[in-house]
Amino acid sequence: MTERYVLDLQEVDETQVAVVGGKGAHLGGLSRIEGIRVPAGFCVTTDAFRRIMAEAPSLDDRLDQLSRLNPDDREAIRTLSAQIRRTVEGIAIPDDLTAAITRALARLGEQAAYAVRSSATAEDLPTASFAGQQDTYLNVVGPTAILQHVSRCWASLFTERAVTYRQRNGIDHRTVHMAVVVQRMVFPHASGILFTADPVTGNRKVATVDAGFGLGEALVSGLVNPDVFKVRHGEVVAKAIAAKQRAVHALPTGGTQEVAIDSRRQEQPALTDAQVVRLVQLGRRIEAHFGRPQDIEWCQVDDGFQIVQSRPITTLFPVPVPETGDRENHVYVSVGHQQMMTDPMKPLGLSMWQLTAMVPMHTAGGRLFVDVTRRLASPASRAGLLDVMGRGDPLVRDALETVLDRDDFVPSLPDAGPGGPPTGGASATIETDPAIVTELIERSQVSIAALQRDIRTKTGPALFEFLLEAFAEHKRVLSDPLSMQAIMAGMEATWWLNDTLQEWLGEKNAADTLTLSAPDNVTSEMGLALLDVADVIRPHSEVVAFLQGVEDEGFLDELAKLEGGTEARDAIQAYLDRYGMRCVGEIDITRPRWRERPTTLVPVLLDNVRNFEPGAAERRVEQGWRKARQKEQDVLSRLRALPDGDRKAGEAKRMIDRVRTFIGYREYPKYAIVSRYFVYKQALLEEAERLVQAGVLPEKEDIFYLTFQELHDVVRSNQTNDRLIQQRKDAFRSYHALTPPRVLTSDGEAVTGAYRRDDVPVGALIGLPVSAGTIEGRARVILDIAEADLEAGDILVTTFTDPSWSPLFVAVAGLVTEVGGLMTHGAVIAREYGLPAVVGVERATRLIRDGQRIRVHGTDGYVEILP
């Protein structure tokens, strides 16, 4: 009976998290690795914890109360968790459990000093480390004190920080149990932490060692700055030796105390270079055993190193795995930063984008990446790649140049060879003819209509065979040379106008005004069309009041019962028919579309009703068109006054006509892609409904956690892997905590890039100027379009804006985003609406607080936070 309450560390390994918790399981695994020394000890198992919890039935009610609390209600969590801890600590440990623990102590030495350490079943996991969530007690002496501290460890499962962490991560308190590790104390000369990958850059080939004198508590608590060593390929490549004035030492009677370090020793390194290299070798052995980079706590004693903890480093962004499986160096560029969607995508979304994209894409951390190594390796393709990347997002260009500066990372090849089309796409050799755009839009509409017609009769495996053919058509439409030429014509005309008019007239970003109210821009039309819907609703107070309380997605059916409700319903429905396939993060097919979740649009619609007068859409188009005409006349008259002025004015006029003809079409291919995606999605969800009816899947949305090929297999076999789906759900949840890098190397290094500018005021936030003008106003930091609550003159601050955000653009005075480039959707629409905009502002949503006054310098590319 007693064996289940106490297990020796040598008896457990990392597969037994449910029995001995994350820390205990990892320590057991560590103790089995050849050459790795772990202090002797035992685990008090989760069975003991469950036995204790059962002794106090009142805990059940309190856990129920706890699970219902909002994670932000800190006062309530603090009060209730303190009550639970007091109850757990007050439970008398049953005699048989006490006997099992004291017998284990007798084997190791009853009067020796021990570390008593919490080991929860939801800590040190690959997806959430829970580091520091529970408690550790050092230098505990004697069976009575050890039993008391075991109780404290059980209670520490309910510290305020542990409870909040679980609630924020969606983890049920009842599913987490606490084991306790009791280990012989180590009295080290030095101790610290070893990261087997650089925790800042993510580089898997660089290990970082933090070291200080005495016990590691001094480092963990922030009492002293550690010595920091960086090791690459068995060699110390960088080190910073800190002045270590204090250390934590164990007291002979138990407990610990801070002591001052002799002034002659303060500047000495805690470890020699040779010891650091030896420690990293041990770390690499541990990393190989667990199969992923580790965060390792170590102690250095007279005869070497002892390891007291190892957990996965959960903050590292995963590295894409090349399909070739080679060990060569690779450089990856984030697709999400180009597509304005840096959130993680579900597996079906990832695989559908891969199947319909024009270049091969790799997945990592729920995001997509393109391997640009070949194009960087060839001088011919490198220049073009850097130019296009730099125009789109200077941070990507700078990050790529940073990698290229490391002479040995990207090999130099004579030419790029196969590897996709040149980044610039087709050269723009077409005439400036609006009929070209009309023809392209008609071609796209015909193709989508055919898809909608032909897919209706397809079910089962035949649907998947049909979809593979549809994907080929999808790519054919996307790669239509005429479409590529039209897009490039608009972009190249924009660049020409900005570069040349700055050179000739000293005017920055002139194209921003010249493109106002450009025709055929489906995304800007979408924002204006919602203003027209607001005009229909505004006169009907009963409809407005009803919409303010809407929560149910079936609200359109209810509208018809109200005065004016039929007109309101028809206007909203017509809008959804045209634009309802859109949503935030629309490149992920699994995201709910506006047609599926129309309540998303209600807050924006109500803002429009409140903030605008009737006819606002038409007035805005007219104003933009007039400003563009005035700008054109102004530019041309100033050019004519220059030497060789008639020629310069003639060239500029041709480019102005060209940009106004083609720049609006830039938005259409994405609209067409998303329209096709919604057709695919509806067909796949109908298939999922059949699988649910047949008992193959518990719920329709489970298909989102399978790749297209896996879903095809499920439809063929009528069998699914529930465990795989659950693993994918857990992984997807964990990916939200990761920040995707713009550029990632095969070493795992996230290369961020910098603007390298010295022409901005001190303290300003630097970004990319994408829409000219300066505006001052209240910052509204909005991460979810459904939570928009805007007033006229507000400045929208968010992580990224894809086309679905454009209905908000009509209501704001300026735009700041963390992600974006000169030709990404948010930038194009900001220019279209004449909003000063700065994009690519790193950490904007964290550095700017909601409600602060800010000044956006859209011409010069920076943001000032005002006092």
Coordinates of C-alpha atoms in Angstrom, one line a residue, residues 49 53 63 66-67 69-71 77 81 84-85 119-123 125 128 130 133-134 153-178 733:
F49 CA -2.1 14.6 -2.7
M53 CA -7.7 16.6 -0.7
L63 CA -12.7 24.7 -6.3
L66 CA -12.5 29.3 -8.0
S67 CA -13.1 28.0 -11.5
L69 CA -13.8 33.5 -11.2
N70 CA -12.6 35.8 -13.9
P71 CA -8.7 35.6 -14.2
I77 CA -8.7 34.9 -6.5
S81 CA -6.9 30.7 -2.9
I84 CA -7.8 26.8 0.1
R85 CA -4.1 27.0 1.1
S119 CA 6.1 19.0 -8.6
A120 CA 2.7 19.6 -10.2
T121 CA 1.3 17.5 -13.0
A122 CA 0.9 20.6 -15.2
E123 CA 4.4 22.0 -15.0
L125 CA 5.4 20.5 -20.0
A128 CA 3.7 25.4 -20.7
F130 CA 4.7 26.9 -15.3
Q133 CA 4.3 28.7 -10.1
Q134 CA 4.7 26.5 -7.1
C153 CA 4.1 22.2 -1.2
W154 CA 0.6 20.7 -1.6
A155 CA -0.9 24.0 -0.6
S156 CA 1.3 25.9 -3.1
L157 CA -0.8 24.4 -6.0
F158 CA -3.2 27.2 -5.0
T159 CA -0.9 30.2 -4.8
E160 CA -2.5 33.2 -6.4
R161 CA 0.0 33.2 -9.3
A162 CA -0.5 29.4 -10.0
V163 CA -4.3 29.8 -10.0
T164 CA -4.2 32.8 -12.3
Y165 CA -1.7 31.1 -14.7
R166 CA -4.0 28.0 -15.0
Q167 CA -7.1 30.1 -15.6
R168 CA -5.4 32.2 -18.3
N169 CA -4.2 29.0 -20.0
G170 CA -7.6 27.3 -19.8
I171 CA -6.5 24.5 -17.4
D172 CA -9.1 23.0 -15.0
H173 CA -7.9 23.2 -11.4
R174 CA -9.2 19.8 -10.7
T175 CA -7.1 18.1 -13.4
V176 CA -3.9 19.3 -11.8
H177 CA -2.4 17.4 -8.9
M178 CA 0.7 18.0 -6.8
R733 CA -3.4 26.7 -27.8

